[in-house]
mmCIF file of C-alpha atoms in Angstrom:
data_model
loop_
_atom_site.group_PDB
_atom_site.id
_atom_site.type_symbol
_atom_site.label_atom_id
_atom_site.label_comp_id
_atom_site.label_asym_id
_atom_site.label_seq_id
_atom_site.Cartn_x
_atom_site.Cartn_y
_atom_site.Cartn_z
ATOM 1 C CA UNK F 1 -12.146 43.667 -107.033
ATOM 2 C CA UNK F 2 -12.410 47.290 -107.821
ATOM 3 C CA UNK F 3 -10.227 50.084 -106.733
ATOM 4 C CA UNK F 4 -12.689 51.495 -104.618
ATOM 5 C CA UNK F 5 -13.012 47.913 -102.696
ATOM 6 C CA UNK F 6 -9.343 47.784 -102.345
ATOM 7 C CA UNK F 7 -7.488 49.500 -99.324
ATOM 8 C CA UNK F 8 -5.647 52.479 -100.469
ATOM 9 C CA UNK F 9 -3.365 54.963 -98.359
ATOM 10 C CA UNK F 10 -3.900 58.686 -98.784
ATOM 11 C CA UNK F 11 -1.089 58.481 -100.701
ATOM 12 C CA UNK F 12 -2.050 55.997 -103.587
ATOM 13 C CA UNK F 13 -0.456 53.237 -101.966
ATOM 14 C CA UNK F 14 -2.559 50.197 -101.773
ATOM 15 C CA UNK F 15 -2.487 47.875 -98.316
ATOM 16 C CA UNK F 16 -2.002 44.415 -99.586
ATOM 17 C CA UNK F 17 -0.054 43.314 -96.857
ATOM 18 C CA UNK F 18 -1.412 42.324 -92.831
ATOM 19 C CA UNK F 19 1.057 41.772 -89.851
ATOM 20 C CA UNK F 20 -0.744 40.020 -87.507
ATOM 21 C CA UNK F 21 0.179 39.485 -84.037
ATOM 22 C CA UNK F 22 -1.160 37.253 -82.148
ATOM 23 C CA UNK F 23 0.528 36.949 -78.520
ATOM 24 C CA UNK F 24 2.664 39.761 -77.309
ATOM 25 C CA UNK F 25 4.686 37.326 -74.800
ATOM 26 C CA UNK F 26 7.708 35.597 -76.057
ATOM 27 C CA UNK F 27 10.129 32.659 -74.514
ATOM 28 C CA UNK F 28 13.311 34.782 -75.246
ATOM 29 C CA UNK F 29 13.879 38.446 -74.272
ATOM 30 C CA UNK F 30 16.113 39.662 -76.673
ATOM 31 C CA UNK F 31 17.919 43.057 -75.712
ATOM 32 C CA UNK F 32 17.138 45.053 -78.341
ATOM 33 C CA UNK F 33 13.726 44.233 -78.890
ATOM 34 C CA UNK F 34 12.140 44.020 -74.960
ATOM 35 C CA UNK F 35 12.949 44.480 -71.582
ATOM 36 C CA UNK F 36 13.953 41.577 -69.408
ATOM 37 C CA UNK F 37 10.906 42.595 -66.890
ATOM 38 C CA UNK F 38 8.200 43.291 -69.954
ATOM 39 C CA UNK F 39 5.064 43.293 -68.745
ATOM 40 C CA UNK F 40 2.502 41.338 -71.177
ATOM 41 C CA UNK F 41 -0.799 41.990 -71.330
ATOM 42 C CA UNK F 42 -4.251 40.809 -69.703
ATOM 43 C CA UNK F 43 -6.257 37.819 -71.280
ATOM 44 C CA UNK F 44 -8.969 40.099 -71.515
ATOM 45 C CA UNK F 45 -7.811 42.600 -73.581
ATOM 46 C CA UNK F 46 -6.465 39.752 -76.306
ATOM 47 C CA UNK F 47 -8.215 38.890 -79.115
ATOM 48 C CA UNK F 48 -9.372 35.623 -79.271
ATOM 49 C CA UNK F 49 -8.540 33.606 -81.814
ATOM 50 C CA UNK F 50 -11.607 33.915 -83.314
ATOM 51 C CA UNK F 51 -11.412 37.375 -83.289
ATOM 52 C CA UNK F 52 -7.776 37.326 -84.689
ATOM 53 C CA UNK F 53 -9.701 35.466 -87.494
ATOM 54 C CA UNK F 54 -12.473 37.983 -88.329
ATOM 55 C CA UNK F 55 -9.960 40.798 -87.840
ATOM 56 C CA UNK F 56 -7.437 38.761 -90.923
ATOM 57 C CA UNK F 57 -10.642 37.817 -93.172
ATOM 58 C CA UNK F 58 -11.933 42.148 -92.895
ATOM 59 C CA UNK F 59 -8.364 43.029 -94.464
ATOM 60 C CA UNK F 60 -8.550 39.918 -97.363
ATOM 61 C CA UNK F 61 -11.729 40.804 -98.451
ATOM 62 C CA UNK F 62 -10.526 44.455 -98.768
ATOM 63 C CA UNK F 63 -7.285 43.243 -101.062
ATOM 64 C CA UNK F 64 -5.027 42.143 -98.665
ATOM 65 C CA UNK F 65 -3.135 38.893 -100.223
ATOM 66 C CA UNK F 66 -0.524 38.395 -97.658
ATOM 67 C CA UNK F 67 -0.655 37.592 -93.915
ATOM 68 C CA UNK F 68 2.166 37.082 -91.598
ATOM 69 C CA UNK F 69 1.547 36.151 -88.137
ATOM 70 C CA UNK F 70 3.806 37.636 -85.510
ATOM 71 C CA UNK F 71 4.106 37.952 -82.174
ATOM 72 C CA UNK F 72 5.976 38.541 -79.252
ATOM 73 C CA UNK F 73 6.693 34.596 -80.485
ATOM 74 C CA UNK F 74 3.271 33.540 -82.178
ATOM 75 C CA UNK F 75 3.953 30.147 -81.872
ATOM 76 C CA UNK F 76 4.004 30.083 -78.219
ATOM 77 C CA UNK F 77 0.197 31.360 -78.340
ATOM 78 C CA UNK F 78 -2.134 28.453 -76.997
ATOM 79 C CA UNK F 79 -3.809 26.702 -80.123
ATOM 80 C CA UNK F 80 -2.009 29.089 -82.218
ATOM 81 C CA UNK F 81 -2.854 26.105 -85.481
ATOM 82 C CA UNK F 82 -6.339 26.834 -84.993
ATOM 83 C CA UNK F 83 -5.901 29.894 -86.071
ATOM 84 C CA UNK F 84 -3.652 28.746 -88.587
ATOM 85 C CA UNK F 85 -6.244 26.090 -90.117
ATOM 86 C CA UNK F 86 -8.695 29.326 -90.097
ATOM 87 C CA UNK F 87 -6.718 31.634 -92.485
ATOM 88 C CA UNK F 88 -5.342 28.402 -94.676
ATOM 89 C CA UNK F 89 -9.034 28.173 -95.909
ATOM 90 C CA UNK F 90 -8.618 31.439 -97.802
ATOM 91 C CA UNK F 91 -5.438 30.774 -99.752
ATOM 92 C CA UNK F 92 -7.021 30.694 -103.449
ATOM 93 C CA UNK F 93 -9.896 32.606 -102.162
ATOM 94 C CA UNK F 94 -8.258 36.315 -102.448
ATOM 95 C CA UNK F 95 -5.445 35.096 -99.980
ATOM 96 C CA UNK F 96 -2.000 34.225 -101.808
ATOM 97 C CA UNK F 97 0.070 33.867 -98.731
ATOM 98 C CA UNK F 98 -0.199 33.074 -95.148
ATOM 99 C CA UNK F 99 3.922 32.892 -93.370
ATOM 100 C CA UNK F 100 4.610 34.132 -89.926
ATOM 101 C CA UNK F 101 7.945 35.465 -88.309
ATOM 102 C CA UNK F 102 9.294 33.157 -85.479
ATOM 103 C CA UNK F 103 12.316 32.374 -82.889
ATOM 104 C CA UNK F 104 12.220 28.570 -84.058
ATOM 105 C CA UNK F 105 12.370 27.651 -80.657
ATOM 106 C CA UNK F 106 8.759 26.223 -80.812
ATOM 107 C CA UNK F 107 8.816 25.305 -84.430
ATOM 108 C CA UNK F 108 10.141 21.456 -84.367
ATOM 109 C CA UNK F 109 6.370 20.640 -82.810
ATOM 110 C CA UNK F 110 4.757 22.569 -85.502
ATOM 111 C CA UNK F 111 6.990 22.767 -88.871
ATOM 112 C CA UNK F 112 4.827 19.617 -90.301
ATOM 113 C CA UNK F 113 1.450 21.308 -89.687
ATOM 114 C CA UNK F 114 2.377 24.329 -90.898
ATOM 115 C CA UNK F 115 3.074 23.015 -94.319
ATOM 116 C CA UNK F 116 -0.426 20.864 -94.114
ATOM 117 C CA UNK F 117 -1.697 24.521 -93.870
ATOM 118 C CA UNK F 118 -0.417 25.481 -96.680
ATOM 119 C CA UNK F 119 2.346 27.547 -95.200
ATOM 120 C CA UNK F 120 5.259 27.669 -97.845
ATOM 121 C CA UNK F 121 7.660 29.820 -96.585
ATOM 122 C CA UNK F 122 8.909 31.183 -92.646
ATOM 123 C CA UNK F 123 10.820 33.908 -91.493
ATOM 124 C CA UNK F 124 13.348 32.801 -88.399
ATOM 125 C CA UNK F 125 14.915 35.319 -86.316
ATOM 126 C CA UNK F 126 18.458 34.348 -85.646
ATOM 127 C CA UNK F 127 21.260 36.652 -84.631
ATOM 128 C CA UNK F 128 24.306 33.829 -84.055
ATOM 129 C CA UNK F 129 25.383 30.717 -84.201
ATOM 130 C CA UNK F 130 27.704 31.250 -80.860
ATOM 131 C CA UNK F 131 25.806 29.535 -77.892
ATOM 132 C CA UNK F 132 27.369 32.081 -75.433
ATOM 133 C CA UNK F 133 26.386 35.164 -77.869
ATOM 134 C CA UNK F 134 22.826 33.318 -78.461
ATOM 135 C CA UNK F 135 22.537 33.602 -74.523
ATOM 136 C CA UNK F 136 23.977 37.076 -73.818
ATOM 137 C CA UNK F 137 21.364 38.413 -76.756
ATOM 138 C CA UNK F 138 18.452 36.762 -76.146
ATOM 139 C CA UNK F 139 19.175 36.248 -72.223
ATOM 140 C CA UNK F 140 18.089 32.434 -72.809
ATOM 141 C CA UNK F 141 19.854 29.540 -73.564
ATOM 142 C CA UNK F 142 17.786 28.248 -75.941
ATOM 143 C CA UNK F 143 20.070 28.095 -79.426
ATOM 144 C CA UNK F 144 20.078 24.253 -79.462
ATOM 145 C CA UNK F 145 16.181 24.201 -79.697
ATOM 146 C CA UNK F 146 16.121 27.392 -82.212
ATOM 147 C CA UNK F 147 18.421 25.015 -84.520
ATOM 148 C CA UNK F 148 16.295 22.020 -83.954
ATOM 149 C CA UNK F 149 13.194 24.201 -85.024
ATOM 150 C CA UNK F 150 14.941 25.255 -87.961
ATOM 151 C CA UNK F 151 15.890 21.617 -89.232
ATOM 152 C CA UNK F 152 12.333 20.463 -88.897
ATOM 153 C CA UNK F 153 11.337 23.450 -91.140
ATOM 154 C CA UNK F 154 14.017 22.419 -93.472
ATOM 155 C CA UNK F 155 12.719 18.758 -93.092
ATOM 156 C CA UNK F 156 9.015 19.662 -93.555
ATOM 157 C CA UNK F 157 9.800 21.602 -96.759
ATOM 158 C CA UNK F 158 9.208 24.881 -95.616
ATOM 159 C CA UNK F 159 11.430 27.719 -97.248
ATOM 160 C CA UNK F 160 12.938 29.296 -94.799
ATOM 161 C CA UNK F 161 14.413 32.894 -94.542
ATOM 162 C CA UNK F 162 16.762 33.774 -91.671
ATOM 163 C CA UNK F 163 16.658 37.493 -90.428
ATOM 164 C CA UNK F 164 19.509 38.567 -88.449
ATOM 165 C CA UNK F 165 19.885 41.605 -86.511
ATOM 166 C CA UNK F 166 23.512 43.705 -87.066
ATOM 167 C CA UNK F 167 24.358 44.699 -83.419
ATOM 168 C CA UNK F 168 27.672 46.881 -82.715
ATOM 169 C CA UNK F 169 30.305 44.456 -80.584
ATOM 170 C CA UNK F 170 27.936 41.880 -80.853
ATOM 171 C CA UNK F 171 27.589 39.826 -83.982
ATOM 172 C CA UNK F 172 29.165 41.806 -86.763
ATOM 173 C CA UNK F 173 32.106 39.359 -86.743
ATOM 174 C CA UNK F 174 30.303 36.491 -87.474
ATOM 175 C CA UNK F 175 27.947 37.695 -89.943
ATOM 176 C CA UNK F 176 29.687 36.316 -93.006
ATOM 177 C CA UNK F 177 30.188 33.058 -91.238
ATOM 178 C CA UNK F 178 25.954 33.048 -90.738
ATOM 179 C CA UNK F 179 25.596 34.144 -93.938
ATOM 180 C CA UNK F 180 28.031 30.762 -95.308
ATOM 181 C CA UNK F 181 26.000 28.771 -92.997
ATOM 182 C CA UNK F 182 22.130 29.652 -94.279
ATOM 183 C CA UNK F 183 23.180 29.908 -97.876
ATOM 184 C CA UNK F 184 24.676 26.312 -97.361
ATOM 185 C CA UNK F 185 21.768 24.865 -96.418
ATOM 186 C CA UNK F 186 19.323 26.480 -99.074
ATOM 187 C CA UNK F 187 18.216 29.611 -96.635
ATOM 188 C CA UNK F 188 18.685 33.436 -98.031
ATOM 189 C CA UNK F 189 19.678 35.668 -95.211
ATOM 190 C CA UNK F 190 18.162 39.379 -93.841
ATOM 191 C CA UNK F 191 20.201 42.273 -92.173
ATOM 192 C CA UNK F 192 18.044 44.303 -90.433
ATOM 193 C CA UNK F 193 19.714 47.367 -88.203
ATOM 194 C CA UNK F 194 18.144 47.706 -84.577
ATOM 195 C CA UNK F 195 14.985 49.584 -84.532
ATOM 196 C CA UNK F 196 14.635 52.140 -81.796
ATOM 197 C CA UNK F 197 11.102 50.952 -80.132
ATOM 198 C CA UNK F 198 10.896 50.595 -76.261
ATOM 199 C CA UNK F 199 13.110 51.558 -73.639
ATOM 200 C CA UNK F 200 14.925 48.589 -72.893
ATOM 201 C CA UNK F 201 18.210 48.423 -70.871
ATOM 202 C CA UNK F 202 21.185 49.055 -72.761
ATOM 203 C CA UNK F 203 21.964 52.050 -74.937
ATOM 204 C CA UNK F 204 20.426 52.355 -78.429
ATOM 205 C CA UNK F 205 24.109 53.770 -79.598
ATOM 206 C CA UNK F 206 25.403 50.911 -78.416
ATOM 207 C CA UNK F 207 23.762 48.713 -80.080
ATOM 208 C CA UNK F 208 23.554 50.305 -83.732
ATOM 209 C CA UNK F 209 25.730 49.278 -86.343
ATOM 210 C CA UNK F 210 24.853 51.163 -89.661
ATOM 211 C CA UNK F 211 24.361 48.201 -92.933
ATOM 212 C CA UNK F 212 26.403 50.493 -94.953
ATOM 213 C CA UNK F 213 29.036 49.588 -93.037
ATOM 214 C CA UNK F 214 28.491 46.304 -92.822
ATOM 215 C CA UNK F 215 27.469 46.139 -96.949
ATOM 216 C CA UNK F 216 31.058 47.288 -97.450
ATOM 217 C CA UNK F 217 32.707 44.953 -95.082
ATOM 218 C CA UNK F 218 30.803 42.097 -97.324
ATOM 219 C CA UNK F 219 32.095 43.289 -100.894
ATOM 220 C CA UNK F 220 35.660 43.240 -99.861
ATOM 221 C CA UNK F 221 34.983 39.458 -99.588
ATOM 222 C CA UNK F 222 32.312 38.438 -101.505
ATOM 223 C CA UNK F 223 31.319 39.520 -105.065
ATOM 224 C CA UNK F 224 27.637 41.086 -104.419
ATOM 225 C CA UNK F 225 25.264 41.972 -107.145
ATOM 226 C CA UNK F 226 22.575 44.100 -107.084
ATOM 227 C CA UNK F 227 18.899 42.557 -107.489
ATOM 228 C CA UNK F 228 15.935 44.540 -108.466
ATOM 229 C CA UNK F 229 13.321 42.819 -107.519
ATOM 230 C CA UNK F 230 11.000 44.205 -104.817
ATOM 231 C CA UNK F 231 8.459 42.540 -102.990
ATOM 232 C CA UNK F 232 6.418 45.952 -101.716
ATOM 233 C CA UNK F 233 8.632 45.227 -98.200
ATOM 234 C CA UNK F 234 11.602 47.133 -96.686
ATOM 235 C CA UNK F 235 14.475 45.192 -97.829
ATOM 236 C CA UNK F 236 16.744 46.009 -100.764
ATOM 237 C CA UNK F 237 18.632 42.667 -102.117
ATOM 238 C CA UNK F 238 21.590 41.136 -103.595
ATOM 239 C CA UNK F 239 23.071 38.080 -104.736
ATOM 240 C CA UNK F 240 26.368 36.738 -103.592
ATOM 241 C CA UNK F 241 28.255 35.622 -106.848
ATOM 242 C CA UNK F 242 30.202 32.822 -104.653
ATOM 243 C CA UNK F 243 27.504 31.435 -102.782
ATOM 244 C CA UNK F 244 24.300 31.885 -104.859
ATOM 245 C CA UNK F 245 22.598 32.773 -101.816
ATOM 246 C CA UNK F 246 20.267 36.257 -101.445
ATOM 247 C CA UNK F 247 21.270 39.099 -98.903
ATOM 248 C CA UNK F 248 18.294 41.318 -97.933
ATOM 249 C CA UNK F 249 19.433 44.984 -96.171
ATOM 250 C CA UNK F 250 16.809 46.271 -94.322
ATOM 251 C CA UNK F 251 17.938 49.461 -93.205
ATOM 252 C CA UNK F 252 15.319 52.099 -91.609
ATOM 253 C CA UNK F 253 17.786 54.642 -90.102
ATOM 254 C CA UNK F 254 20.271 54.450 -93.096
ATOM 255 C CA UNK F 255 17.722 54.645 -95.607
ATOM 256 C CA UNK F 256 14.316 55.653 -94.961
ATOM 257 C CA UNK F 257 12.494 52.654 -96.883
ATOM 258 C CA UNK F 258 8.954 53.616 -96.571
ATOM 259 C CA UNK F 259 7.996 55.097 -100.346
ATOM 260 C CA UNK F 260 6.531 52.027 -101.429
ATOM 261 C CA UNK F 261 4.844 50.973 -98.354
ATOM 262 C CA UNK F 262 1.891 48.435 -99.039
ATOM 263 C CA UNK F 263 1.670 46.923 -94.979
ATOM 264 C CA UNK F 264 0.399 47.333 -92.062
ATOM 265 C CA UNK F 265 0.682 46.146 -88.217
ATOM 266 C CA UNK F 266 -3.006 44.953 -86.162
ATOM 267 C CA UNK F 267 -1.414 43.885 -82.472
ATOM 268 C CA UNK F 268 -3.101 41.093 -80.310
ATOM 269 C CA UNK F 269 -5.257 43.430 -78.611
ATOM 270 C CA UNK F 270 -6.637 44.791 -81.751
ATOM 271 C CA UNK F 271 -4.475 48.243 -82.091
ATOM 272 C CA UNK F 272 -4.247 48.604 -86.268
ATOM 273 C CA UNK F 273 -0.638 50.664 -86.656
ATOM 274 C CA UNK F 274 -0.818 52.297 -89.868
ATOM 275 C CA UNK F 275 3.189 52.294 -89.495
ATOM 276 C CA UNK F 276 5.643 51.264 -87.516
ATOM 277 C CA UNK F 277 7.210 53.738 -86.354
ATOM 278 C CA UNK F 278 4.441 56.026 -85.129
ATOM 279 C CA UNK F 279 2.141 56.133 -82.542
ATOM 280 C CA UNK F 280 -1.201 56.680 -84.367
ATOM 281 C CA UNK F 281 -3.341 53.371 -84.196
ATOM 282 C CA UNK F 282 -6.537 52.531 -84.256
ATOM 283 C CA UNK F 283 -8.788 50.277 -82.030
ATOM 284 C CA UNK F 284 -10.213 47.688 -84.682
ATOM 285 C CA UNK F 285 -11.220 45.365 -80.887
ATOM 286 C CA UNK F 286 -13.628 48.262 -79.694
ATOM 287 C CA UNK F 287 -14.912 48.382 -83.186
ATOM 288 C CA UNK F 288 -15.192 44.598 -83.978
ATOM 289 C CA UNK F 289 -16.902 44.038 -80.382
ATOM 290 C CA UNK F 290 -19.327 46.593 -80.248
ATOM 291 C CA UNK F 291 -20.100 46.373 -84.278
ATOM 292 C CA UNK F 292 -19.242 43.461 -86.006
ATOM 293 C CA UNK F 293 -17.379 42.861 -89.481
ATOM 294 C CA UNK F 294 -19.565 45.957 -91.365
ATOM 295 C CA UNK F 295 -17.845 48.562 -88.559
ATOM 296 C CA UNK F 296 -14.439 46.912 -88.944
ATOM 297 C CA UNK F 297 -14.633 47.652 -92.748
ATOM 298 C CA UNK F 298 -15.269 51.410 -92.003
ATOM 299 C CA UNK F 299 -12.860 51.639 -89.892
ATOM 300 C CA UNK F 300 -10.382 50.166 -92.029
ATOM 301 C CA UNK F 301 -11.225 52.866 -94.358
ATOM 302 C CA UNK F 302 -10.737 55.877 -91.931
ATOM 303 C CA UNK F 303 -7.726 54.130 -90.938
ATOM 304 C CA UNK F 304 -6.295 54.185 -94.408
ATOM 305 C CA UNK F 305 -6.264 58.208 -94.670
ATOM 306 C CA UNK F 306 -3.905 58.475 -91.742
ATOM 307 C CA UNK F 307 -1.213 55.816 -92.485
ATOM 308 C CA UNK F 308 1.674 58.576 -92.919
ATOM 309 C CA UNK F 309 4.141 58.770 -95.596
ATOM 310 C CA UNK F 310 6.965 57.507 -93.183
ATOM 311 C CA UNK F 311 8.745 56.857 -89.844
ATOM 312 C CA UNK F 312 10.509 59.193 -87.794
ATOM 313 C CA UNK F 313 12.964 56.689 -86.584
ATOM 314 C CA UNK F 314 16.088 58.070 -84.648
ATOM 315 C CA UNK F 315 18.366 56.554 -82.264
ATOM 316 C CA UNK F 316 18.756 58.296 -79.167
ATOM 317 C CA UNK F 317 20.734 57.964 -76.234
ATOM 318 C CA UNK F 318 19.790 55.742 -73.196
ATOM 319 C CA UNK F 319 17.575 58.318 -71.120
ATOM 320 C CA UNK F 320 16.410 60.087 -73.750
ATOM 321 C CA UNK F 321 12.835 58.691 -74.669
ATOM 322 C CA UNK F 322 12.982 56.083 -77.282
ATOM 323 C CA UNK F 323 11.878 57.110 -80.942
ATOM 324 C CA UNK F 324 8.393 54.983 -80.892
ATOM 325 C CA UNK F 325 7.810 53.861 -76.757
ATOM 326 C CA UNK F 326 5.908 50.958 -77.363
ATOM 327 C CA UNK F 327 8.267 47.395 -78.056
ATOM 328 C CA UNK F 328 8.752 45.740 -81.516
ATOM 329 C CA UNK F 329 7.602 42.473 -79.021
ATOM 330 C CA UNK F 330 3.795 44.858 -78.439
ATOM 331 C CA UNK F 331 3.771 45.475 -82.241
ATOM 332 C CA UNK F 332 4.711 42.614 -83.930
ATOM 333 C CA UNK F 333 7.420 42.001 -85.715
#
């Protein structure tokens, strides 16, 4: 594949790397991420999965090599494994990856299908191991099946990666005792600080607990060495000496992690994000419907010379608008 057949950024920076979402509804409703009353949207203006399909296979034969489906919770989308059976067939055919990000809370019915498909590896978003915590987070009680889904991963052979959310008076306490707990069973574990997206209930302040912090906190214990490896994403790793286990830091208020960008974001309804944290999209289901897969590879291209060099994350007080309006849930994670 030449350079010229490759996606490439205004900047040099070439797109090898699709978010896909597929559902923008979700069985939890985490604080920071949506609003207990979210609103999701019509059928109608959701891709199909057939559509979610063409929309993957435009950005692989353009140079994409890795696709993560998201959601809202992607595995709660209705014959999401259709889908899933649909992108396996390009792994060896200019696709080297296909993983997706999920709750676990729907993954012990689908953790042995996924690795038919030739899924390897899984993200799992998991902010405590405290029932009560679990509930007051994600305002479900639903931490018993979220473990279950996790074993069955475990069981299936999938690698799995936790990512855990630092959130002020919430879980910083017990985030050495989650990071004991993956790292025991074989699972490397992601900080991420909250990202300011949506207006949800409680105070952005309130809720933001700088990794710096937190990094320190975890060297007074631990012995933590520096990796370099990069894989093109957000997160900056190290190795804990004791445990052998990998800590990813994903900090986007912190440290602005966007210079080597190679991703980005298409939402269920077809909205291509060049970033995440700005408003600029375009609408890849107008394009697809009313052109086919030649007008989706145009528009990729005009796409391309607006992704911007960065985010403007900020966290703002409740009442003040939120840095980017839209949910992480309507993005994908």
């Amino acid at each position: 594949m030449t350079r010229s057949e490759t996606l490439v950024d205004g900047f040099g920076r070439r797109i090898t790397y699709l978010r896909l979402s597929v559902t923008d509804r979700c069985d939890l409703r985490c604080s920071y991420c949506m609003a207990e009353d979210a609103r999701f949207e019509p059928k109608a203006n959701v891709l199909t999965l057939e559509e979610l399909e063409e929309v993957a296979a435009a950005f692989i034969a353009r140079g994409v090599r890795k696709v993560r489906l998201t959601g809202g919770e992607p595995l709660v989308r209705r014959n999401v494994m259709q889908l899933v059976r649909g992108l396996s067939k390009h792994l060896g055919a200019g696709l080297d990856e296909l993983t997706l990000t999920t709750n676990a809370t729907q993954l012990s019915a689908h953790a042995a299908a996924l690795k038919e498909c030739g899924v390897r590896r899984i993200n799992v978003s998991l902010d405590t191991l405290d029932p009560v915590v679990f509930a007051a987070i994600a305002r479900r009680d639903a931490l018993e099946k979220t473990l279950e889904g996790v074993d069955a991963a475990l069981a299936a052979g999938l690698k799995v990666k936790i990512n855990t959310v630092a959130l002020k008076d919430r879980n910083l306490h017990e985030i050495p005792s989650l990071i004991e707990w993956a790292h025991g069973r074989g699972m490397d574990l992601t900080l991420i600080e909250v990202m300011p997206m949506g207006e949800v209930e409680e105070d952005r302040t309130d809720q933001y607990a700088p990794l710096s912090d937190v990094r320190t906190s975890l060297a007074r214990r631990w012995t933590l060495e520096p990796l370099e490896e990069r894989t093109g994403g957000p997160a900056r790793y190290v190795r804990v000496r004791e445990t052998g286990g990998k800590i990813g830091f994903i900090t986007p208020l912190t440290n602005n992690f966007c210079d080597g960008c190679n991703r980005v974001r298409v939402t269920c309804t077809g909205q291509l994000y060049m970033c995440l944290g700005q408003q600029d999209r375009a609408d890849l289901r107008a394009v697809l419907r009313a052109g086919g897969s030649a007008a989706l590879s145009a528009a990729l291209d005009e796409a391309m010379t607006r992704k911007p060099k960065g985010h403007d994350f900020s966290i703002r007080r409740r009442g003040e608008a939120p840095a980017t309006p839209r949910f992480m849930s309507a993005t994908g994670g």
